[in-house]
Amino acid sequence: MVDQPRRPRGIVDTSVVIDLERLDPVVLPVEIAVSAITLAELAAGPHATNDPDERGRRQDRLQRAEAAFDPLPLDSEAARAYGRIYAAVVSVGRKARGPRIVNLLIAATACAARLPLYTRNPDDFRGLDQLVEIVVV
């Protein structure tokens, strides 16, 4: 089996940012980008737990991500891409609303930027393979 060369650039979703320190860098792109939606999820993280130790870990993760990444915005191009993402999800019989919307907005950012999307949760992006290259790490 021949090793695939690392892609030059890609967007990582929130699941990858959470596990970033535990992942082998060779499975990630050379240049990592994140969506502003990922930073929003990370910003909500400390408020989503009552455990003070976990709250501290989440706050630390947020601050590290904010220092490391200049996030890609959910701009008008990503908003248009979200329409295509939404249609693709619905066409395969899945719901495109509720908790899933955050991941679909991240996928829309990747689609608009024409970058592969790296995730630990490929099921969250099922049905999008015609619009976004999903890379499971």
C-alpha positions as CSV (number, residue, x, y, z in Angstrom):
1,M,0.0,0.0,0.0
2,V,1.4,3.4,-1.0
3,D,1.1,6.2,1.5
4,Q,-0.9,9.2,0.3
5,P,0.9,12.5,0.5
6,R,-0.5,15.0,3.0
7,R,-2.9,17.5,1.4
8,P,-1.7,21.0,1.5
9,R,-4.7,22.5,3.2
10,G,-8.0,21.4,4.8
11,I,-10.7,22.4,7.2
12,V,-10.9,20.4,10.5
13,D,-14.2,20.2,12.3
14,T,-14.8,20.5,16.0
15,S,-14.3,16.8,16.7
16,V,-10.8,17.0,15.2
17,V,-9.9,20.2,17.1
18,I,-10.9,18.4,20.4
19,D,-8.6,15.5,19.6
20,L,-5.9,17.5,17.8
21,E,-3.1,16.8,20.3
22,R,-3.8,13.0,20.2
23,L,-3.8,12.8,16.4
24,D,-0.8,11.8,14.3
25,P,0.0,15.0,12.2
26,V,0.5,12.8,9.1
27,V,-3.2,12.2,8.9
28,L,-3.9,15.9,8.8
29,P,-3.3,18.5,6.1
30,V,-0.1,20.5,6.2
31,E,-2.1,23.8,6.7
32,I,-5.1,23.4,9.0
33,A,-8.1,25.8,8.8
34,V,-11.2,26.0,10.9
35,S,-14.6,27.5,10.4
36,A,-15.9,30.3,12.6
37,I,-18.7,27.8,13.4
38,T,-16.1,25.5,15.0
39,L,-14.8,28.4,17.2
40,A,-18.5,29.1,18.1
41,E,-18.9,25.5,19.2
42,L,-15.7,25.6,21.2
43,A,-16.9,28.9,22.8
44,A,-20.1,27.2,24.0
45,G,-18.2,24.2,25.4
46,P,-17.2,25.7,28.8
47,H,-20.8,26.7,29.4
48,A,-22.1,23.2,28.6
49,T,-20.7,21.5,31.6
50,N,-21.1,21.8,35.4
51,D,-17.8,20.0,36.1
52,P,-15.3,22.7,37.0
53,D,-12.3,20.6,35.8
54,E,-14.0,19.9,32.5
55,R,-14.9,23.6,32.1
56,G,-11.3,24.5,32.6
57,R,-10.1,22.0,30.0
58,R,-12.7,23.3,27.5
59,Q,-11.7,26.9,28.2
60,D,-8.1,26.0,27.6
61,R,-9.0,24.3,24.3
62,L,-10.9,27.3,23.2
63,Q,-8.1,29.7,24.0
64,R,-5.5,27.5,22.2
65,A,-7.8,27.3,19.1
66,E,-8.4,31.1,19.1
67,A,-4.6,31.7,19.3
68,A,-3.8,29.1,16.6
69,F,-6.4,29.7,14.0
70,D,-7.8,32.6,11.9
71,P,-11.2,31.1,11.2
72,L,-12.9,31.0,7.8
73,P,-16.1,33.0,8.1
74,L,-19.6,31.9,7.3
75,D,-19.8,34.4,4.4
76,S,-22.2,34.8,1.5
77,E,-20.4,32.0,-0.5
78,A,-20.7,29.6,2.4
79,A,-24.3,30.6,2.9
80,R,-25.1,29.7,-0.7
81,A,-23.1,26.4,-0.3
82,Y,-25.3,25.7,2.8
83,G,-28.3,25.6,0.4
84,R,-26.6,22.8,-1.6
85,I,-25.6,21.0,1.5
86,Y,-29.1,21.2,2.9
87,A,-30.6,19.8,-0.3
88,A,-28.0,17.0,-0.4
89,V,-28.8,15.9,3.1
90,V,-32.6,16.0,2.5
91,S,-32.2,14.1,-0.8
92,V,-30.8,11.1,1.1
93,G,-33.6,11.1,3.6
94,R,-31.8,12.8,6.5
95,K,-32.9,15.7,8.6
96,A,-30.9,18.9,8.0
97,R,-32.2,20.8,11.1
98,G,-31.6,20.6,14.8
99,P,-28.2,19.7,16.3
100,R,-27.0,18.6,12.8
101,I,-27.1,22.2,11.5
102,V,-23.8,23.1,13.1
103,N,-21.9,20.4,11.3
104,L,-23.7,21.2,8.0
105,L,-22.6,24.9,8.4
106,I,-19.0,23.7,8.8
107,A,-19.4,21.5,5.7
108,A,-20.8,24.5,3.9
109,T,-17.7,26.5,4.8
110,A,-15.5,23.7,3.5
111,C,-17.6,23.5,0.3
112,A,-17.3,27.3,-0.3
113,A,-13.6,27.2,0.3
114,R,-13.2,24.1,-1.9
115,L,-11.2,22.4,0.8
116,P,-11.5,18.8,2.2
117,L,-13.2,18.5,5.6
118,Y,-11.4,16.4,8.2
119,T,-13.6,14.8,10.9
120,R,-13.7,12.1,13.5
121,N,-17.5,11.7,12.9
122,P,-18.1,10.8,9.3
123,D,-21.8,9.9,9.9
124,D,-22.4,13.6,10.6
125,F,-21.6,14.3,6.9
126,R,-23.2,11.3,5.2
127,G,-24.7,12.2,1.8
128,L,-22.3,15.1,1.1
129,D,-19.6,13.3,-0.8
130,Q,-20.6,15.0,-4.1
131,L,-20.1,18.4,-2.6
132,V,-17.3,18.1,0.0
133,E,-14.4,15.7,0.3
134,I,-14.8,14.1,3.7
135,V,-11.6,12.8,5.2
136,V,-11.9,10.6,8.3
137,V,-9.1,10.8,10.8
